[in-house]
Coordinates of C-alpha atoms and ligand atoms in Angstrom, one line a residue:
K1 CA 0.0 0.0 0.0
G2 CA 1.5 3.3 -1.0
S3 CA 1.4 6.7 0.8
D4 CA -1.6 7.6 -1.4
G5 CA -3.6 4.8 0.3
K6 CA -3.6 2.8 -2.9
Y7 CA -2.4 -0.8 -3.4
T8 CA -0.2 -1.4 -6.5
V9 CA -1.2 -4.5 -8.4
T10 CA 0.7 -6.0 -11.4
L11 CA -1.4 -6.1 -14.5
I12 CA -0.6 -8.6 -17.2
E13 CA -3.0 -7.7 -20.0
G14 CA -2.1 -10.7 -22.1
D15 CA -2.7 -11.5 -25.7
G16 CA -5.7 -11.5 -28.1
I17 CA -8.8 -10.2 -26.3
G18 CA -6.6 -9.6 -23.2
P19 CA -6.2 -5.8 -23.6
E20 CA -9.9 -5.3 -24.4
I21 CA -11.2 -7.2 -21.3
A22 CA -8.4 -5.6 -19.2
Q23 CA -9.7 -2.2 -20.3
S24 CA -13.2 -3.1 -18.9
V25 CA -11.7 -4.0 -15.6
K26 CA -9.7 -0.7 -15.4
D27 CA -12.8 1.4 -16.4
I28 CA -15.1 -0.3 -13.8
Y29 CA -12.4 -0.1 -11.1
S30 CA -11.9 3.6 -11.6
A31 CA -15.7 4.2 -11.6
A32 CA -16.0 2.2 -8.4
N33 CA -13.1 4.1 -6.8
V34 CA -11.2 0.9 -5.9
P35 CA -8.0 1.9 -4.2
I36 CA -5.8 0.1 -6.7
K37 CA -3.0 1.4 -8.9
W38 CA -2.3 -0.9 -11.9
E39 CA 1.3 -1.6 -12.8
P40 CA 1.2 -3.0 -16.4
V41 CA 4.0 -5.4 -17.3
D42 CA 4.9 -7.1 -20.5
V43 CA 5.5 -10.9 -20.3
T44 CA 6.4 -11.4 -23.9
P45 CA 9.2 -14.1 -23.6
R46 CA 12.8 -13.1 -24.2
L47 CA 15.8 -15.2 -25.2
K48 CA 18.3 -15.4 -22.3
D49 CA 21.3 -17.8 -22.5
G50 CA 19.4 -19.8 -25.3
K51 CA 16.3 -20.2 -23.2
T52 CA 13.0 -18.3 -23.4
V53 CA 12.2 -16.6 -20.2
I54 CA 9.8 -14.1 -18.8
P55 CA 11.3 -10.6 -18.6
D56 CA 13.0 -9.9 -15.3
E57 CA 11.0 -6.6 -14.8
A58 CA 7.7 -8.6 -14.9
I59 CA 8.9 -11.1 -12.3
A60 CA 10.2 -8.2 -10.1
S61 CA 6.9 -6.4 -10.3
V62 CA 4.9 -9.5 -9.1
Q63 CA 7.4 -10.1 -6.4
K64 CA 7.2 -6.5 -5.2
N65 CA 3.4 -6.3 -5.3
Y66 CA 2.5 -9.9 -4.2
V67 CA -0.7 -9.7 -6.3
A68 CA -1.3 -9.8 -10.1
L69 CA -4.2 -9.8 -12.4
K70 CA -3.6 -11.7 -15.6
G71 CA -5.3 -11.8 -19.0
P72 CA -4.9 -14.9 -21.3
L73 CA -1.6 -15.7 -22.8
A74 CA -1.4 -17.3 -26.2
T75 CA 1.0 -20.3 -26.2
P76 CA 3.1 -20.1 -29.4
V77 CA 2.7 -23.2 -31.5
G78 CA 5.8 -25.1 -32.3
K79 CA 8.5 -27.1 -30.5
G80 CA 10.6 -25.9 -27.7
H81 CA 8.1 -23.4 -26.3
V82 CA 7.3 -23.9 -22.6
S83 CA 3.8 -22.6 -21.9
L84 CA 4.1 -19.2 -20.3
N85 CA 1.3 -20.1 -17.9
L86 CA 3.3 -23.0 -16.7
T87 CA 6.4 -20.8 -16.4
L88 CA 4.5 -18.3 -14.2
R89 CA 3.2 -21.1 -12.0
R90 CA 6.7 -22.4 -11.5
T91 CA 8.4 -19.0 -11.1
F92 CA 6.0 -18.0 -8.3
N93 CA 5.4 -21.5 -6.9
L94 CA 1.6 -21.1 -7.3
F95 CA 0.7 -24.3 -5.5
A96 CA -3.1 -24.0 -5.4
N97 CA -5.6 -23.3 -8.1
V98 CA -8.9 -22.0 -6.8
R99 CA -12.0 -22.1 -9.0
P100 CA -15.3 -21.1 -7.6
C101 CA -18.2 -22.2 -9.8
K102 CA -21.4 -20.3 -9.2
S103 CA -24.5 -20.2 -11.4
I104 CA -25.1 -16.8 -13.0
V105 CA -28.7 -15.7 -13.0
G106 CA -29.7 -14.7 -16.5
Y107 CA -27.5 -17.3 -18.1
K108 CA -29.5 -20.4 -18.3
T109 CA -27.8 -23.8 -18.3
P110 CA -29.3 -27.2 -17.6
Y111 CA -28.3 -26.7 -14.0
D112 CA -29.6 -24.1 -11.5
G113 CA -28.1 -22.9 -8.2
V114 CA -24.6 -24.3 -8.6
D115 CA -22.3 -22.8 -6.0
T116 CA -19.2 -25.0 -5.4
V117 CA -15.5 -24.3 -5.0
L118 CA -12.7 -26.5 -6.3
I119 CA -9.1 -26.4 -5.2
R120 CA -6.5 -28.1 -7.3
E121 CA -2.9 -29.0 -6.4
N122 CA -1.0 -27.2 -9.0
T123 CA 2.6 -28.3 -8.9
E124 CA 3.1 -32.0 -9.0
G125 CA 1.1 -35.3 -9.2
E126 CA 0.4 -36.5 -12.7
Y127 CA 1.7 -33.2 -14.2
S128 CA 5.2 -33.6 -12.8
G129 CA 6.5 -34.0 -16.3
I130 CA 8.6 -37.1 -15.6
E131 CA 8.1 -39.4 -18.6
H132 CA 10.3 -41.8 -20.4
V133 CA 10.4 -44.6 -22.9
V134 CA 11.3 -47.8 -21.1
V135 CA 11.7 -49.8 -24.3
D136 CA 10.2 -49.2 -27.7
G137 CA 6.4 -49.2 -27.3
V138 CA 6.5 -48.9 -23.5
V139 CA 6.2 -45.5 -21.9
Q140 CA 6.3 -44.7 -18.2
S141 CA 4.9 -41.5 -16.7
I142 CA 5.5 -40.9 -13.1
K143 CA 3.0 -39.4 -10.7
L144 CA 5.0 -37.7 -8.0
I145 CA 3.2 -36.9 -4.7
T146 CA 5.0 -35.3 -1.8
R147 CA 3.9 -34.7 1.8
E148 CA 5.0 -31.1 1.5
A149 CA 2.9 -30.3 -1.5
C150 CA -0.1 -32.2 -0.1
E151 CA 0.1 -30.5 3.2
R152 CA 0.4 -27.1 1.6
V153 CA -2.7 -27.4 -0.6
L154 CA -4.8 -29.2 2.0
R155 CA -4.0 -26.7 4.7
F156 CA -4.9 -23.9 2.2
A157 CA -8.2 -25.7 1.5
F158 CA -9.2 -25.9 5.1
Q159 CA -8.1 -22.3 5.7
Y160 CA -10.0 -21.1 2.6
A161 CA -13.2 -22.9 3.8
Q162 CA -12.8 -21.2 7.2
D163 CA -12.2 -17.7 5.6
V164 CA -15.2 -17.8 3.2
G165 CA -17.5 -19.4 5.8
R166 CA -17.9 -22.9 4.2
T167 CA -18.3 -25.7 6.7
K168 CA -17.2 -28.7 4.7
V169 CA -14.0 -29.8 3.0
R170 CA -14.1 -32.9 0.8
A171 CA -11.0 -34.6 -0.6
V172 CA -11.5 -36.1 -4.0
H173 CA -9.2 -39.1 -4.8
K174 CA -8.7 -42.6 -6.2
A175 CA -6.9 -44.1 -3.2
T176 CA -8.6 -47.4 -3.9
I177 CA -6.4 -47.8 -7.0
M178 CA -3.5 -45.4 -6.3
K179 CA -3.1 -46.7 -2.9
M180 CA 0.2 -45.1 -2.1
S181 CA 0.1 -41.8 -3.9
D182 CA -3.5 -40.8 -3.4
G183 CA -3.3 -42.7 -0.1
L184 CA -0.7 -40.2 1.1
F185 CA -2.9 -37.3 0.0
L186 CA -5.9 -38.7 1.8
S187 CA -4.1 -39.6 5.0
I188 CA -2.6 -36.1 5.2
A189 CA -6.0 -34.7 4.7
R190 CA -7.4 -36.8 7.6
E191 CA -4.5 -35.7 9.8
L192 CA -4.9 -32.0 9.0
S193 CA -8.7 -32.1 9.4
K194 CA -8.1 -32.6 13.2
E195 CA -6.6 -29.1 13.3
Y196 CA -9.9 -27.7 12.0
P197 CA -12.6 -29.0 14.3
N198 CA -15.2 -26.5 13.0
I199 CA -15.0 -27.9 9.5
E200 CA -16.5 -31.2 8.6
F201 CA -14.2 -33.4 6.6
D202 CA -14.9 -36.3 4.3
A203 CA -13.6 -37.9 1.1
E204 CA -15.1 -39.2 -2.1
L205 CA -13.9 -41.2 -5.1
L206 CA -13.4 -39.1 -8.2
D207 CA -15.6 -41.2 -10.4
N208 CA -18.4 -41.0 -7.9
T209 CA -18.0 -37.2 -7.6
C210 CA -18.3 -36.9 -11.4
L211 CA -21.5 -39.0 -11.5
K212 CA -23.1 -37.3 -8.7
M213 CA -22.2 -33.8 -9.8
V214 CA -23.7 -34.1 -13.3
T215 CA -26.8 -35.7 -11.8
D216 CA -27.3 -32.9 -9.2
P217 CA -24.6 -30.5 -8.3
T218 CA -26.5 -28.7 -5.4
P219 CA -25.3 -31.1 -2.6
Y220 CA -21.8 -29.7 -3.3
N221 CA -22.9 -26.1 -2.6
D222 CA -21.6 -25.9 0.9
K223 CA -18.3 -27.6 0.2
V224 CA -14.8 -26.9 -0.8
L225 CA -13.4 -29.8 -2.9
V226 CA -9.7 -30.4 -2.8
M227 CA -7.8 -32.8 -5.1
P228 CA -4.5 -33.7 -6.8
N229 CA -3.5 -32.0 -10.0
L230 CA -5.0 -34.0 -12.9
Y231 CA -8.3 -34.6 -11.2
G232 CA -8.6 -30.9 -10.5
D233 CA -7.8 -30.0 -14.0
I234 CA -10.6 -32.1 -15.4
L235 CA -13.2 -31.7 -12.7
S236 CA -12.8 -27.9 -12.6
D237 CA -13.6 -27.7 -16.4
M238 CA -16.5 -30.0 -15.9
C239 CA -17.8 -27.7 -13.2
A240 CA -17.3 -24.7 -15.5
G241 CA -19.6 -26.4 -17.9
L242 CA -22.3 -26.7 -15.3
I243 CA -22.5 -22.9 -15.0
G244 CA -22.1 -22.0 -18.6
G245 CA -18.6 -22.5 -19.8
L246 CA -15.1 -21.0 -19.5
G247 CA -16.2 -17.4 -20.5
L248 CA -17.7 -16.9 -17.1
T249 CA -15.3 -18.8 -14.8
P250 CA -12.7 -17.0 -12.7
S251 CA -9.7 -18.5 -11.0
G252 CA -6.9 -17.7 -8.5
N253 CA -3.4 -19.2 -8.4
I254 CA -2.2 -19.0 -4.9
G255 CA 1.5 -19.1 -3.9
D256 CA 3.5 -18.9 -0.8
E257 CA 4.0 -15.2 -1.3
C258 CA 2.5 -14.1 -4.6
S259 CA -0.9 -14.9 -6.1
I260 CA -2.0 -14.4 -9.7
F261 CA -5.7 -14.2 -10.6
E262 CA -6.9 -15.0 -14.1
A263 CA -9.8 -15.9 -16.3
V264 CA -10.0 -19.5 -17.2
H265 CA -10.5 -18.9 -21.0
G266 CA -7.8 -18.3 -23.6
S267 CA -6.9 -15.4 -25.8
A268 CA -9.9 -16.0 -28.2
P269 CA -8.0 -15.1 -31.4
D270 CA -11.2 -15.5 -33.5
I271 CA -12.8 -12.5 -31.9
A272 CA -9.7 -10.5 -30.8
G273 CA -9.7 -6.7 -31.6
K274 CA -13.4 -6.7 -32.5
G275 CA -14.9 -5.5 -29.2
L276 CA -16.9 -8.7 -28.9
A277 CA -15.2 -10.3 -25.9
N278 CA -17.0 -10.8 -22.6
P279 CA -14.9 -9.4 -19.8
T280 CA -16.9 -11.2 -17.0
A281 CA -14.4 -14.0 -16.3
L282 CA -11.5 -11.6 -15.9
L283 CA -13.8 -9.3 -13.8
L284 CA -14.8 -12.1 -11.5
S285 CA -11.1 -13.1 -11.2
S286 CA -10.4 -9.6 -10.1
I287 CA -13.2 -9.9 -7.5
M288 CA -11.4 -13.0 -6.1
M289 CA -8.3 -10.8 -6.0
L290 CA -10.1 -8.0 -4.1
Q291 CA -11.4 -10.6 -1.6
H292 CA -7.8 -12.0 -1.3
M293 CA -6.6 -8.5 -0.5
G294 CA -9.4 -8.0 2.1
L295 CA -11.2 -5.3 0.0
N296 CA -14.5 -7.1 0.5
E297 CA -16.8 -4.1 0.2
H298 CA -15.5 -3.1 -3.2
A299 CA -15.6 -6.8 -4.3
D300 CA -19.3 -7.0 -3.2
Q301 CA -20.3 -3.8 -4.9
I302 CA -18.7 -4.7 -8.3
Q303 CA -19.9 -8.3 -8.2
K304 CA -23.5 -7.2 -7.6
A305 CA -23.3 -4.8 -10.5
I306 CA -22.0 -7.5 -12.8
F307 CA -24.7 -10.0 -11.8
K308 CA -27.4 -7.4 -12.1
T309 CA -26.3 -6.4 -15.6
I310 CA -26.3 -10.0 -16.7
A311 CA -29.6 -10.8 -15.0
E312 CA -31.3 -7.9 -16.8
G313 CA -30.0 -9.3 -20.1
K314 CA -30.3 -6.0 -21.9
T315 CA -26.6 -5.2 -22.3
I316 CA -24.7 -8.5 -22.6
T317 CA -22.1 -9.8 -25.0
G318 CA -22.6 -12.2 -27.9
D319 CA -21.4 -15.3 -26.1
L320 CA -24.3 -14.8 -23.7
G321 CA -26.8 -14.3 -26.4
G322 CA -26.7 -10.5 -26.5
K323 CA -25.5 -7.8 -28.9
A324 CA -23.5 -5.5 -26.7
K325 CA -19.8 -4.6 -27.4
T326 CA -17.3 -5.2 -24.6
H327 CA -17.3 -1.5 -23.6
E328 CA -21.1 -1.2 -23.7
Y329 CA -21.3 -4.1 -21.2
A330 CA -18.7 -2.4 -19.1
D331 CA -20.6 0.9 -19.2
A332 CA -23.8 -1.0 -18.1
V333 CA -21.9 -2.5 -15.2
I334 CA -20.7 1.0 -14.2
K335 CA -24.3 2.3 -14.3
A336 CA -25.3 -0.6 -12.1
L337 CA -22.6 0.2 -9.5
Ligands
NAD1 P1 -10.1 -19.8 -26.0 O1 -10.6 -19.9 -24.6 O2 -9.2 -18.7 -26.4 O3 -11.4 -19.8 -27.0 C1 -12.3 -20.8 -27.1 C2 -13.7 -20.2 -27.7 O4 -14.3 -19.4 -26.6 C3 -13.5 -19.2 -28.8 O5 -14.5 -19.4 -29.7 C4 -13.5 -17.9 -28.2 O6 -14.0 -16.8 -29.1 C5 -14.5 -18.1 -27.0 N1 -14.1 -17.2 -25.9 C6 -13.1 -17.4 -25.0 N2 -13.1 -16.4 -24.1 C7 -14.1 -15.5 -24.4 C8 -14.6 -14.3 -23.9 N3 -14.1 -13.8 -22.8 N4 -15.7 -13.7 -24.5 C9 -16.3 -14.3 -25.5 N5 -15.8 -15.4 -26.1 C10 -14.8 -16.1 -25.6 O7 -9.4 -21.2 -26.3 P2 -8.4 -21.6 -27.5 O8 -8.9 -21.0 -28.8 O9 -8.2 -23.0 -27.4 O10 -7.0 -20.9 -27.2 C11 -6.5 -19.7 -27.8 C12 -5.2 -19.4 -27.2 O11 -5.3 -19.1 -25.8 C13 -4.1 -20.5 -27.4 O12 -2.9 -19.9 -27.7 C14 -4.0 -21.1 -26.0 O13 -2.8 -21.6 -25.7 C15 -4.3 -19.9 -25.1 N6 -4.9 -20.2 -23.7 C16 -4.4 -19.5 -22.7 C17 -5.0 -19.7 -21.4 C18 -4.4 -18.8 -20.3 O14 -3.7 -17.9 -20.5 N7 -4.8 -19.1 -19.1 C19 -6.0 -20.6 -21.2 C20 -6.4 -21.3 -22.4 C21 -5.9 -21.1 -23.6

């Protein structure tokens, strides 16, 4: 927080529709007098000692501000490019991916009243990247699970539940098959649950969770679900589908020190530069950021204005069935503030 009473936040506008949707966030935030000063940084990869890296200034900015809002980054097609998203995750040790999935009134899907939260372990498990050919035609991929990473994400899940007033944490696993790896995850979850007596803890097999969720997601409404990497990757997109797809889904990547909040969707090159993008997912990610920073009043005010604008259905973007341009939608949210 600076002497002017404002918090500096790193802004990675990103590629494609990134700058357009970031503009909506900036406009709405200045209209709502949110005490935030944006520090825009460029994360276009540079070549350093033969490797593509994120510019040092961008890393320094996030390290200084602790919090960043990020638009989508296009992953260059072709060999040898590490995904920038993965690089950011590794650089800042963003160990937990948080995805709230809440039905949006005014955007009808086959499911009503969904309101669940998924927390995915973000650093290891099936995505450790340890793969090799044993002999021709036989490939081994190693799922690495450590006590340290399990404990970190599980503790975060319990703490998160407590902070947002949810009373139940459920671990999602396949410890029946992956007895040792998921078994470790599950046993640490049970151990830790004792430290949180106010929170009810239980566990469920992943296949069972999928079946039950697509049948009726509402029993998951009071819960925080926490799970290893691959399960979280798949289940969180399934949950996004329940509420209307990736265009509306926010997320937060939480690290030891720094956290980066971002929309779940990509850079939408097919509509970039045309003023057609829906900024809601990035806006809702910024709301998660405000809550993370303890700026709850501003978060509530802007969130209400967003939901009101969508529920009215008069000024919504094409992906939601409307005709509004990105800036017209943002103006409607500003009027609703
Ligand atoms: P995408 O999410 O960019 O687009 C999928 C479809 O959804 C497109 O038709 C697009 O127009 C639409 N869409 C997405 N966001 C929208 C929005 N806010 N408003 C309206 N419509 C929206 O997925 P893709 O086409 O597979 O990926 C494009 C690029 O984005 C790729 O380079 C990919 O690597 C990258 N990507 C980045 C991230 C990230 O930075 N977190 C995530 C996914 C994809």
